[in-house]
Amino acid sequence: MNCPHAEAAQAGRNPGVITIDPMVQDLDGETVRLRDAGALARIDLLGVPAWTVTRHAEARQLLVDPRLVKDIDAWGLWRSGVVTRAWPLIGMIDAGRSMFTVDGAEHRRLRTKTSQALTPRRLEAIRPAIEKFTAELLDALDAAQGEDGVVDLKAVFAQPLPMKVVGMLMGVDESQHAMLTRQYKAFFSMLTPQDERLSLLAELDVFYTDLVREKTARPTDDLTSALILAEEGGEPLTEEEVVGNLKAMVAAGHETTIGLVLNAVRALLAHPDQLRLVLDGEIGWDAVIEETLRWDTPTTHLLMRFATEDIAVGDEVIRKGEGVVISYRAIGRDFEQHGPDADAFDITRPTRNRHMTFGHGPHICPGAALSRVEAGIALPALFARFPGLRLAVPDEEITRLPVMTQNDMAAFPVILA
Ligand code: STR
């Protein structure tokens, strides 16, 4: 891709621009640099310039601003052909028509059934199934211990659990879970060559389209079937729209909850005094979950929205056609919102529930309640079964995957005893 901005950034001639490192290991360093660059920062995403919002108040305002839209055709760099499908992050934006890529009345039409299916009340019905998956995976964890007592909490517990839950909800057979886990890992990894990423996305499209056709022929009681069936008197979603929603939900439901569970365990093991408070019943698991969501967000950067008009934010102007990322991890560390100790993990913090990690406005995460139920079952069950759980390596040795947008670790080796 021939992009003058990339050359300038590479040559270090763009001092105001923060280059987002695809291989970042020091995520806290990146988070602090972004926060300190101001509410609106200029970033470079693999040679492509964009804005990012790094503060709570400004994000809250922009996320309800109808002049910012998800439609990629509103992006100047896309329309002019500077950004193409050769750009490794394109799959995060050009993901097909779904509730993730559409705004306004059409967005409500695409999203309503999903958000209605995922209310806390409706989720009570699947709680027993999530408890059963959790118990089975805890057994698997016990069985997977090596001779040295070490086991990867990510591979054996935190990763399969959300896949099982979203798979059950959407009607994806267990036999496909390993394939999906592998494909999404390759999709998010910056080490995957772009042609491979594009072909795996095409394969996933075929997989999901087949699934939707099968559910159209033989509807069951899952959410995919519900999305296919028309509301009384309403317009049914098209096949493309059902496929788009299904893709978005499996990708989102699977990837982000892994981060929530692992980041919570990591934070508690690094703060044994706080773990004690929870295990002694002094404070609830909900406090752990909310503070983890604020302090170590599963989504680092959310791509992308586009300005349909010039939008002034403080002293800066987002020009019509420019792209805007939301840097949720920096937003969770906002001093104005959370106080001068925002960089500290503290489950007793009064503002722990006042984070924006699930977004805000019309696109606010429809799976928020589900992820809270999952983590609210998984975390207490894990520590009840293995009260002596500890890291098998020093915390600094836990490595991140080369993933730009998600807060994702390669493995999480623990000792269960
Ligand atoms: C992955 C590729 C795909 O087929 C569909 C989607 C749409 C939803 C996206 C998902 C993507 C990537 C991860 C996202 C998710 C919505 C929430 C999740 C961005 C692009 C988060 O990380 C918050």
Tab-separated table of C-alpha atoms and ligand atoms in Angstrom:
chain	number	residue	atom	x	y	z
A	1	MET	CA	0.000	0.000	0.000
A	2	ASN	CA	1.432	3.339	-0.982
A	3	CYS	CA	0.614	5.644	1.864
A	4	PRO	CA	2.661	8.794	2.423
A	5	HIS	CA	1.590	8.962	6.027
A	6	ALA	CA	3.181	5.584	6.714
A	7	GLU	CA	6.516	6.692	5.317
A	8	ALA	CA	6.452	9.870	7.360
A	9	ALA	CA	5.571	7.972	10.517
A	10	GLN	CA	8.256	5.397	9.886
A	11	ALA	CA	10.855	8.077	9.380
A	12	GLY	CA	9.796	9.578	12.702
A	13	ARG	CA	8.681	12.781	11.011
A	14	ASN	CA	5.252	12.748	12.584
A	15	PRO	CA	5.889	13.624	16.198
A	16	GLY	CA	2.210	14.107	17.045
A	17	VAL	CA	1.295	10.646	15.834
A	18	ILE	CA	1.378	7.568	18.057
A	19	THR	CA	2.215	4.434	16.138
A	20	ILE	CA	0.259	1.486	17.484
A	21	ASP	CA	2.726	-1.389	17.679
A	22	PRO	CA	1.207	-4.610	16.316
A	23	MET	CA	3.593	-6.631	18.494
A	24	VAL	CA	3.056	-4.560	21.646
A	25	GLN	CA	4.161	-6.319	24.818
A	26	ASP	CA	4.078	-3.271	27.121
A	27	LEU	CA	0.362	-2.584	26.883
A	28	ASP	CA	0.343	-0.365	29.981
A	29	GLY	CA	2.996	1.808	28.344
A	30	GLU	CA	0.880	2.194	25.217
A	31	THR	CA	-2.251	2.908	27.259
A	32	VAL	CA	-0.533	5.667	29.233
A	33	ARG	CA	1.005	7.222	26.097
A	34	LEU	CA	-2.416	7.417	24.494
A	35	ARG	CA	-4.113	8.837	27.574
A	36	ASP	CA	-1.390	11.417	27.971
A	37	ALA	CA	-1.628	12.457	24.308
A	38	GLY	CA	-5.010	14.101	24.948
A	39	ALA	CA	-8.688	13.295	24.587
A	40	LEU	CA	-8.279	12.923	20.860
A	41	ALA	CA	-4.976	11.481	19.648
A	42	ARG	CA	-3.612	10.911	16.156
A	43	ILE	CA	-2.577	7.312	15.642
A	44	ASP	CA	-0.975	5.225	12.939
A	45	LEU	CA	-2.494	1.778	12.403
A	46	LEU	CA	-0.088	-0.181	10.199
A	47	GLY	CA	0.434	2.816	7.944
A	48	VAL	CA	-3.123	4.105	8.091
A	49	PRO	CA	-3.845	7.358	9.947
A	50	ALA	CA	-6.815	7.650	12.292
A	51	TRP	CA	-7.967	9.473	15.378
A	52	THR	CA	-8.491	7.755	18.666
A	53	VAL	CA	-10.594	8.845	21.616
A	54	THR	CA	-8.805	8.183	24.885
A	55	ARG	CA	-10.977	9.864	27.542
A	56	HIS	CA	-14.279	8.955	29.125
A	57	ALA	CA	-16.195	12.235	28.711
A	58	GLU	CA	-15.282	12.736	25.057
A	59	ALA	CA	-16.016	9.097	24.198
A	60	ARG	CA	-19.395	9.362	25.888
A	61	GLN	CA	-20.199	12.335	23.724
A	62	LEU	CA	-18.882	10.909	20.437
A	63	LEU	CA	-20.565	7.522	20.886
A	64	VAL	CA	-23.993	9.139	20.682
A	65	ASP	CA	-23.057	11.569	17.899
A	66	PRO	CA	-25.032	10.619	14.759
A	67	ARG	CA	-22.359	12.298	12.601
A	68	LEU	CA	-20.068	9.336	13.370
A	69	VAL	CA	-21.113	6.198	11.492
A	70	LYS	CA	-19.899	2.624	11.065
A	71	ASP	CA	-20.439	2.418	7.308
A	72	ILE	CA	-17.000	1.937	5.742
A	73	ASP	CA	-18.128	3.826	2.628
A	74	ALA	CA	-18.025	7.005	4.724
A	75	TRP	CA	-14.240	6.569	5.075
A	76	GLY	CA	-12.247	8.874	2.812
A	77	LEU	CA	-9.173	6.600	2.715
A	78	TRP	CA	-11.360	3.660	1.665
A	79	ARG	CA	-13.280	5.596	-0.979
A	80	SER	CA	-10.055	6.911	-2.469
A	81	GLY	CA	-8.552	3.417	-2.556
A	82	VAL	CA	-5.646	4.183	-0.188
A	83	VAL	CA	-6.967	1.550	2.197
A	84	THR	CA	-7.797	-1.750	0.506
A	85	ARG	CA	-8.496	-5.297	1.593
A	86	ALA	CA	-4.722	-5.772	1.676
A	87	TRP	CA	-4.651	-3.844	4.983
A	88	PRO	CA	-4.418	-6.382	7.837
A	89	LEU	CA	-7.073	-4.664	9.969
A	90	ILE	CA	-9.718	-4.470	7.262
A	91	GLY	CA	-11.574	-7.510	8.662
A	92	MET	CA	-12.280	-5.530	11.839
A	93	ILE	CA	-14.308	-3.000	9.829
A	94	ASP	CA	-15.482	-4.542	6.560
A	95	ALA	CA	-17.207	-7.479	8.269
A	96	GLY	CA	-20.413	-7.652	6.207
A	97	ARG	CA	-23.807	-6.174	6.908
A	98	SER	CA	-24.813	-6.725	10.552
A	99	MET	CA	-25.732	-4.800	13.676
A	100	PHE	CA	-21.990	-4.086	13.990
A	101	THR	CA	-21.747	-2.131	10.737
A	102	VAL	CA	-25.073	-0.257	10.388
A	103	ASP	CA	-26.609	2.745	12.177
A	104	GLY	CA	-29.954	4.412	12.783
A	105	ALA	CA	-33.314	2.733	12.189
A	106	GLU	CA	-31.718	-0.104	10.205
A	107	HIS	CA	-29.438	-0.789	13.140
A	108	ARG	CA	-32.408	-1.087	15.489
A	109	ARG	CA	-34.037	-3.503	13.067
A	110	LEU	CA	-30.888	-5.658	12.970
A	111	ARG	CA	-30.238	-5.594	16.685
A	112	THR	CA	-33.556	-5.756	18.554
A	113	LYS	CA	-33.998	-9.540	18.694
A	114	THR	CA	-30.458	-10.099	19.844
A	115	SER	CA	-30.579	-7.559	22.629
A	116	GLN	CA	-33.958	-8.914	23.764
A	117	ALA	CA	-32.551	-12.447	23.906
A	118	LEU	CA	-29.630	-11.338	26.096
A	119	THR	CA	-31.341	-9.448	28.923
A	120	PRO	CA	-30.407	-10.478	32.477
A	121	ARG	CA	-33.869	-11.989	32.934
A	122	ARG	CA	-33.708	-14.105	29.780
A	123	LEU	CA	-30.192	-15.212	30.690
A	124	GLU	CA	-31.402	-16.795	33.931
A	125	ALA	CA	-32.653	-19.675	31.769
A	126	ILE	CA	-29.168	-20.595	30.543
A	127	ARG	CA	-27.392	-20.148	33.872
A	128	PRO	CA	-27.592	-23.891	34.736
A	129	ALA	CA	-26.002	-24.783	31.395
A	130	ILE	CA	-23.137	-22.329	32.004
A	131	GLU	CA	-22.643	-23.828	35.472
A	132	LYS	CA	-22.468	-27.293	33.960
A	133	PHE	CA	-19.891	-26.226	31.322
A	134	THR	CA	-17.867	-24.596	34.078
A	135	ALA	CA	-17.883	-27.712	36.256
A	136	GLU	CA	-16.843	-29.901	33.312
A	137	LEU	CA	-13.997	-27.569	32.392
A	138	LEU	CA	-12.781	-27.484	35.993
A	139	ASP	CA	-12.541	-31.278	35.831
A	140	ALA	CA	-10.669	-30.954	32.549
A	141	LEU	CA	-8.299	-28.485	34.190
A	142	ASP	CA	-7.604	-30.913	37.009
A	143	ALA	CA	-6.935	-33.689	34.504
A	144	ALA	CA	-4.693	-31.547	32.290
A	145	GLN	CA	-2.083	-30.796	34.964
A	146	GLY	CA	1.389	-31.808	33.915
A	147	GLU	CA	3.732	-33.689	36.240
A	148	ASP	CA	4.941	-30.358	37.524
A	149	GLY	CA	1.333	-29.405	38.323
A	150	VAL	CA	1.306	-26.723	35.610
A	151	VAL	CA	-1.668	-26.181	33.305
A	152	ASP	CA	-2.622	-23.444	30.837
A	153	LEU	CA	-5.725	-21.783	32.256
A	154	LYS	CA	-6.360	-20.094	28.924
A	155	ALA	CA	-6.323	-23.156	26.662
A	156	VAL	CA	-8.151	-25.494	29.023
A	157	PHE	CA	-10.649	-23.201	30.772
A	158	ALA	CA	-10.982	-19.528	29.804
A	159	GLN	CA	-11.024	-20.145	26.050
A	160	PRO	CA	-13.422	-23.113	25.749
A	161	LEU	CA	-16.009	-21.760	28.208
A	162	PRO	CA	-17.188	-18.723	26.183
A	163	MET	CA	-17.065	-20.787	22.990
A	164	LYS	CA	-19.380	-23.376	24.548
A	165	VAL	CA	-21.751	-20.679	25.759
A	166	VAL	CA	-21.963	-18.706	22.526
A	167	GLY	CA	-22.063	-21.992	20.584
A	168	MET	CA	-25.061	-23.184	22.588
A	169	LEU	CA	-26.815	-19.849	22.231
A	170	MET	CA	-26.315	-19.638	18.470
A	171	GLY	CA	-26.638	-23.354	17.686
A	172	VAL	CA	-23.040	-24.057	16.625
A	173	ASP	CA	-22.245	-27.742	17.123
A	174	GLU	CA	-19.472	-28.679	19.592
A	175	SER	CA	-17.610	-30.481	16.812
A	176	GLN	CA	-16.937	-27.040	15.213
A	177	HIS	CA	-15.646	-25.235	18.310
A	178	ALA	CA	-11.981	-26.163	17.873
A	179	MET	CA	-12.093	-25.035	14.232
A	180	LEU	CA	-13.632	-21.685	15.179
A	181	THR	CA	-11.129	-21.123	17.983
A	182	ARG	CA	-8.280	-21.792	15.555
A	183	GLN	CA	-9.728	-19.522	12.864
A	184	TYR	CA	-10.332	-16.589	15.211
A	185	LYS	CA	-6.874	-16.924	16.685
A	186	ALA	CA	-5.442	-16.622	13.164
A	187	PHE	CA	-7.859	-13.787	12.313
A	188	PHE	CA	-6.746	-11.626	15.240
A	189	SER	CA	-3.016	-12.475	15.054
A	190	MET	CA	-0.869	-9.899	13.273
A	191	LEU	CA	1.525	-12.716	12.281
A	192	THR	CA	-1.074	-14.167	9.917
A	193	PRO	CA	-0.391	-13.122	6.309
A	194	GLN	CA	-3.247	-11.059	4.912
A	195	ASP	CA	-4.086	-13.477	2.085
A	196	GLU	CA	-4.531	-16.214	4.686
A	197	ARG	CA	-6.711	-13.928	6.805
A	198	LEU	CA	-8.923	-13.122	3.826
A	199	SER	CA	-9.296	-16.763	2.892
A	200	LEU	CA	-10.163	-17.804	6.429
A	201	LEU	CA	-12.814	-15.069	6.550
A	202	ALA	CA	-14.220	-16.429	3.290
A	203	GLU	CA	-14.263	-19.946	4.775
A	204	LEU	CA	-16.066	-18.661	7.857
A	205	ASP	CA	-18.626	-16.982	5.618
A	206	VAL	CA	-19.339	-20.300	3.932
A	207	PHE	CA	-19.555	-22.040	7.305
A	208	TYR	CA	-22.006	-19.517	8.755
A	209	THR	CA	-24.084	-19.345	5.562
A	210	ASP	CA	-24.459	-23.162	5.602
A	211	LEU	CA	-25.486	-22.971	9.255
A	212	VAL	CA	-28.117	-20.310	8.535
A	213	ARG	CA	-29.496	-22.352	5.622
A	214	GLU	CA	-29.746	-25.426	7.818
A	215	LYS	CA	-31.535	-23.457	10.561
A	216	THR	CA	-33.858	-21.979	7.941
A	217	ALA	CA	-34.825	-25.490	6.849
A	218	ARG	CA	-35.029	-26.872	10.404
A	219	PRO	CA	-35.410	-24.112	12.998
A	220	THR	CA	-34.588	-24.985	16.606
A	221	ASP	CA	-34.813	-22.968	19.808
A	222	ASP	CA	-31.481	-21.154	19.393
A	223	LEU	CA	-30.921	-17.462	18.679
A	224	THR	CA	-29.866	-18.091	15.070
A	225	SER	CA	-33.287	-19.634	14.390
A	226	ALA	CA	-34.981	-16.735	16.168
A	227	LEU	CA	-33.077	-14.256	13.981
A	228	ILE	CA	-34.279	-16.058	10.859
A	229	LEU	CA	-37.962	-16.071	11.810
A	230	ALA	CA	-39.907	-12.908	11.078
A	231	GLU	CA	-41.487	-10.928	13.870
A	232	GLU	CA	-45.259	-10.864	13.648
A	233	GLY	CA	-46.033	-8.352	10.939
A	234	GLY	CA	-42.346	-7.386	10.685
A	235	GLU	CA	-39.731	-7.616	7.947
A	236	PRO	CA	-37.515	-10.677	8.404
A	237	LEU	CA	-33.748	-10.214	8.304
A	238	THR	CA	-32.108	-11.250	5.034
A	239	GLU	CA	-29.782	-14.249	4.949
A	240	GLU	CA	-26.801	-11.908	4.690
A	241	GLU	CA	-27.971	-10.007	7.762
A	242	VAL	CA	-28.477	-13.155	9.836
A	243	VAL	CA	-25.037	-14.399	8.776
A	244	GLY	CA	-23.522	-11.017	9.674
A	245	ASN	CA	-25.100	-11.002	13.123
A	246	LEU	CA	-24.087	-14.604	13.751
A	247	LYS	CA	-20.476	-13.867	12.758
A	248	ALA	CA	-20.367	-10.803	14.975
A	249	MET	CA	-21.804	-12.603	17.969
A	250	VAL	CA	-19.562	-15.650	17.769
A	251	ALA	CA	-16.445	-13.516	17.262
A	252	ALA	CA	-17.331	-11.058	20.002
A	253	GLY	CA	-18.781	-13.532	22.481
A	254	HIS	CA	-15.846	-15.857	22.151
A	255	GLU	CA	-12.898	-13.479	22.102
A	256	THR	CA	-13.731	-10.835	24.697
A	257	THR	CA	-14.899	-13.061	27.563
A	258	ILE	CA	-11.595	-14.953	27.497
A	259	GLY	CA	-9.924	-11.660	28.310
A	260	LEU	CA	-12.366	-10.760	31.060
A	261	VAL	CA	-11.888	-14.057	32.926
A	262	LEU	CA	-8.100	-14.236	32.534
A	263	ASN	CA	-7.506	-10.571	33.327
A	264	ALA	CA	-9.576	-10.922	36.506
A	265	VAL	CA	-7.602	-13.980	37.639
A	266	ARG	CA	-4.335	-12.232	36.849
A	267	ALA	CA	-5.313	-9.082	38.735
A	268	LEU	CA	-6.417	-11.056	41.799
A	269	LEU	CA	-3.242	-13.151	41.881
A	270	ALA	CA	-1.201	-9.958	41.689
A	271	HIS	CA	-3.256	-8.406	44.532
A	272	PRO	CA	-3.588	-11.170	47.147
A	273	ASP	CA	-5.022	-8.785	49.742
A	274	GLN	CA	-7.957	-8.107	47.435
A	275	LEU	CA	-8.376	-11.792	46.611
A	276	ARG	CA	-8.634	-12.388	50.379
A	277	LEU	CA	-11.450	-9.831	50.672
A	278	VAL	CA	-13.433	-11.673	48.004
A	279	LEU	CA	-12.738	-15.173	49.322
A	280	ASP	CA	-13.719	-14.029	52.818
A	281	GLY	CA	-16.992	-12.720	51.434
A	282	GLU	CA	-16.195	-9.095	52.370
A	283	ILE	CA	-16.858	-7.955	48.830
A	284	GLY	CA	-18.683	-9.551	45.913
A	285	TRP	CA	-17.374	-11.065	42.693
A	286	ASP	CA	-19.297	-8.376	40.844
A	287	ALA	CA	-16.796	-5.838	42.206
A	288	VAL	CA	-13.917	-7.922	40.825
A	289	ILE	CA	-15.621	-8.163	37.447
A	290	GLU	CA	-16.399	-4.447	37.153
A	291	GLU	CA	-12.957	-3.327	38.315
A	292	THR	CA	-11.307	-5.760	35.893
A	293	LEU	CA	-13.487	-4.426	33.075
A	294	ARG	CA	-12.353	-0.892	33.919
A	295	TRP	CA	-8.691	-1.532	34.615
A	296	ASP	CA	-7.748	-4.169	32.062
A	297	THR	CA	-10.346	-4.014	29.274
A	298	PRO	CA	-10.624	-7.063	26.967
A	299	THR	CA	-10.949	-4.694	24.007
A	300	THR	CA	-7.980	-2.365	23.714
A	301	HIS	CA	-9.089	-0.447	20.607
A	302	LEU	CA	-12.411	-0.636	18.810
A	303	LEU	CA	-12.267	-0.015	15.060
A	304	MET	CA	-13.836	2.154	13.595
A	305	ARG	CA	-16.307	4.971	13.052
A	306	PHE	CA	-16.231	7.622	10.330
A	307	ALA	CA	-17.149	11.296	10.379
A	308	THR	CA	-19.874	12.299	7.931
A	309	GLU	CA	-19.216	15.981	8.758
A	310	ASP	CA	-16.460	17.947	10.487
A	311	ILE	CA	-16.744	17.319	14.233
A	312	ALA	CA	-15.019	19.582	16.750
A	313	VAL	CA	-13.712	17.947	19.914
A	314	GLY	CA	-11.966	20.417	22.212
A	315	ASP	CA	-9.240	22.087	20.139
A	316	GLU	CA	-9.201	19.404	17.464
A	317	VAL	CA	-11.435	18.838	14.470
A	318	ILE	CA	-12.222	15.405	13.083
A	319	ARG	CA	-12.619	16.133	9.373
A	320	LYS	CA	-15.382	14.665	7.276
A	321	GLY	CA	-14.295	11.217	6.048
A	322	GLU	CA	-11.725	10.610	8.808
A	323	GLY	CA	-11.717	7.450	10.908
A	324	VAL	CA	-12.133	7.324	14.690
A	325	VAL	CA	-11.034	4.475	16.957
A	326	ILE	CA	-12.238	4.159	20.553
A	327	SER	CA	-9.343	3.216	22.858
A	328	TYR	CA	-11.267	1.567	25.672
A	329	ARG	CA	-8.227	0.586	27.671
A	330	ALA	CA	-7.067	4.207	27.935
A	331	ILE	CA	-10.629	5.329	28.695
A	332	GLY	CA	-10.716	2.957	31.685
A	333	ARG	CA	-7.655	4.747	33.084
A	334	ASP	CA	-9.110	8.256	32.792
A	335	PHE	CA	-8.063	10.390	35.802
A	336	GLU	CA	-11.108	12.666	35.523
A	337	GLN	CA	-13.480	9.742	35.689
A	338	HIS	CA	-11.673	7.466	38.149
A	339	GLY	CA	-9.366	9.742	40.120
A	340	PRO	CA	-5.579	10.154	40.342
A	341	ASP	CA	-5.085	6.476	41.223
A	342	ALA	CA	-6.839	5.281	38.052
A	343	ASP	CA	-3.841	3.095	37.182
A	344	ALA	CA	-4.290	1.048	40.356
A	345	PHE	CA	-6.441	-2.096	40.518
A	346	ASP	CA	-8.793	-1.594	43.450
A	347	ILE	CA	-12.016	-3.571	43.778
A	348	THR	CA	-13.197	-1.217	46.535
A	349	ARG	CA	-12.979	1.809	44.228
A	350	PRO	CA	-16.229	3.816	44.328
A	351	THR	CA	-16.221	4.379	40.552
A	352	ARG	CA	-15.640	0.723	39.605
A	353	ASN	CA	-19.089	0.455	37.981
A	354	ARG	CA	-18.745	3.737	36.129
A	355	HIS	CA	-16.575	2.419	33.307
A	356	MET	CA	-17.400	2.472	29.603
A	357	THR	CA	-15.856	-0.844	28.631
A	358	PHE	CA	-19.009	-2.118	26.908
A	359	GLY	CA	-19.324	1.110	24.945
A	360	HIS	CA	-22.135	3.611	25.113
A	361	GLY	CA	-25.061	4.646	22.955
A	362	PRO	CA	-26.879	2.589	20.317
A	363	HIS	CA	-24.032	0.094	19.748
A	364	ILE	CA	-23.436	-0.626	23.440
A	365	CYS	CA	-22.409	-4.269	23.770
A	366	PRO	CA	-25.533	-6.449	23.549
A	367	GLY	CA	-23.600	-9.271	25.231
A	368	ALA	CA	-22.623	-7.303	28.328
A	369	ALA	CA	-25.025	-9.108	30.652
A	370	LEU	CA	-23.995	-12.473	29.233
A	371	SER	CA	-20.311	-11.833	29.850
A	372	ARG	CA	-21.077	-10.784	33.425
A	373	VAL	CA	-23.038	-13.996	33.978
A	374	GLU	CA	-20.207	-16.083	32.511
A	375	ALA	CA	-17.483	-14.427	34.564
A	376	GLY	CA	-19.766	-14.389	37.614
A	377	ILE	CA	-20.019	-18.190	37.402
A	378	ALA	CA	-16.497	-19.016	36.213
A	379	LEU	CA	-14.460	-16.956	38.691
A	380	PRO	CA	-16.005	-18.070	41.993
A	381	ALA	CA	-16.164	-21.695	40.788
A	382	LEU	CA	-12.489	-21.624	39.827
A	383	PHE	CA	-11.313	-20.261	43.171
A	384	ALA	CA	-13.690	-22.503	45.144
A	385	ARG	CA	-12.300	-25.582	43.427
A	386	PHE	CA	-8.639	-24.472	43.494
A	387	PRO	CA	-8.211	-22.053	46.421
A	388	GLY	CA	-4.427	-22.331	46.185
A	389	LEU	CA	-4.380	-21.332	42.492
A	390	ARG	CA	-1.189	-19.464	41.621
A	391	LEU	CA	0.841	-18.379	38.629
A	392	ALA	CA	3.408	-20.879	37.399
A	393	VAL	CA	5.683	-18.101	36.072
A	394	PRO	CA	6.398	-14.559	37.279
A	395	ASP	CA	3.678	-12.172	36.101
A	396	GLU	CA	6.131	-10.296	33.838
A	397	GLU	CA	6.724	-13.500	31.897
A	398	ILE	CA	3.128	-13.804	30.735
A	399	THR	CA	3.360	-12.869	27.070
A	400	ARG	CA	0.771	-11.189	24.913
A	401	LEU	CA	-0.305	-12.427	21.526
A	402	PRO	CA	0.598	-10.152	18.601
A	403	VAL	CA	-2.923	-8.757	18.438
A	404	MET	CA	-3.590	-5.040	18.020
A	405	THR	CA	-7.157	-4.526	19.060
A	406	GLN	CA	-7.696	-7.141	21.755
A	407	ASN	CA	-6.027	-7.521	25.131
A	408	ASP	CA	-4.999	-11.085	24.580
A	409	MET	CA	-2.395	-13.268	26.249
A	410	ALA	CA	-0.666	-16.198	24.590
A	411	ALA	CA	-1.063	-18.528	27.565
A	412	PHE	CA	-1.735	-18.314	31.280
A	413	PRO	CA	0.249	-21.032	33.032
A	414	VAL	CA	-0.956	-21.749	36.565
A	415	ILE	CA	-0.431	-24.264	39.351
A	416	LEU	CA	-3.733	-25.513	40.703
A	417	ALA	CA	-2.742	-26.950	44.075
B	1	STR	C1	-14.677	-10.020	13.688
B	1	STR	C2	-14.832	-10.545	12.290
B	1	STR	C3	-16.258	-10.816	11.950
B	1	STR	O1	-16.545	-11.712	11.183
B	1	STR	C4	-17.242	-9.991	12.551
B	1	STR	C5	-16.963	-9.036	13.508
B	1	STR	C6	-18.004	-8.129	13.977
B	1	STR	C7	-17.985	-7.994	15.492
B	1	STR	C8	-16.617	-7.654	16.010
B	1	STR	C9	-15.604	-8.692	15.543
B	1	STR	C10	-15.566	-8.820	14.014
B	1	STR	C11	-14.235	-8.405	16.156
B	1	STR	C12	-14.270	-8.277	17.667
B	1	STR	C13	-15.284	-7.257	18.104
B	1	STR	C14	-16.622	-7.653	17.525
B	1	STR	C15	-17.612	-6.779	18.235
B	1	STR	C16	-17.080	-6.729	19.636
B	1	STR	C17	-15.664	-7.292	19.588
B	1	STR	C18	-14.838	-5.872	17.689
B	1	STR	C19	-15.014	-7.572	13.336
B	1	STR	C20	-14.795	-6.488	20.528
B	1	STR	O2	-13.628	-6.634	20.623
B	1	STR	C21	-15.437	-5.508	21.364
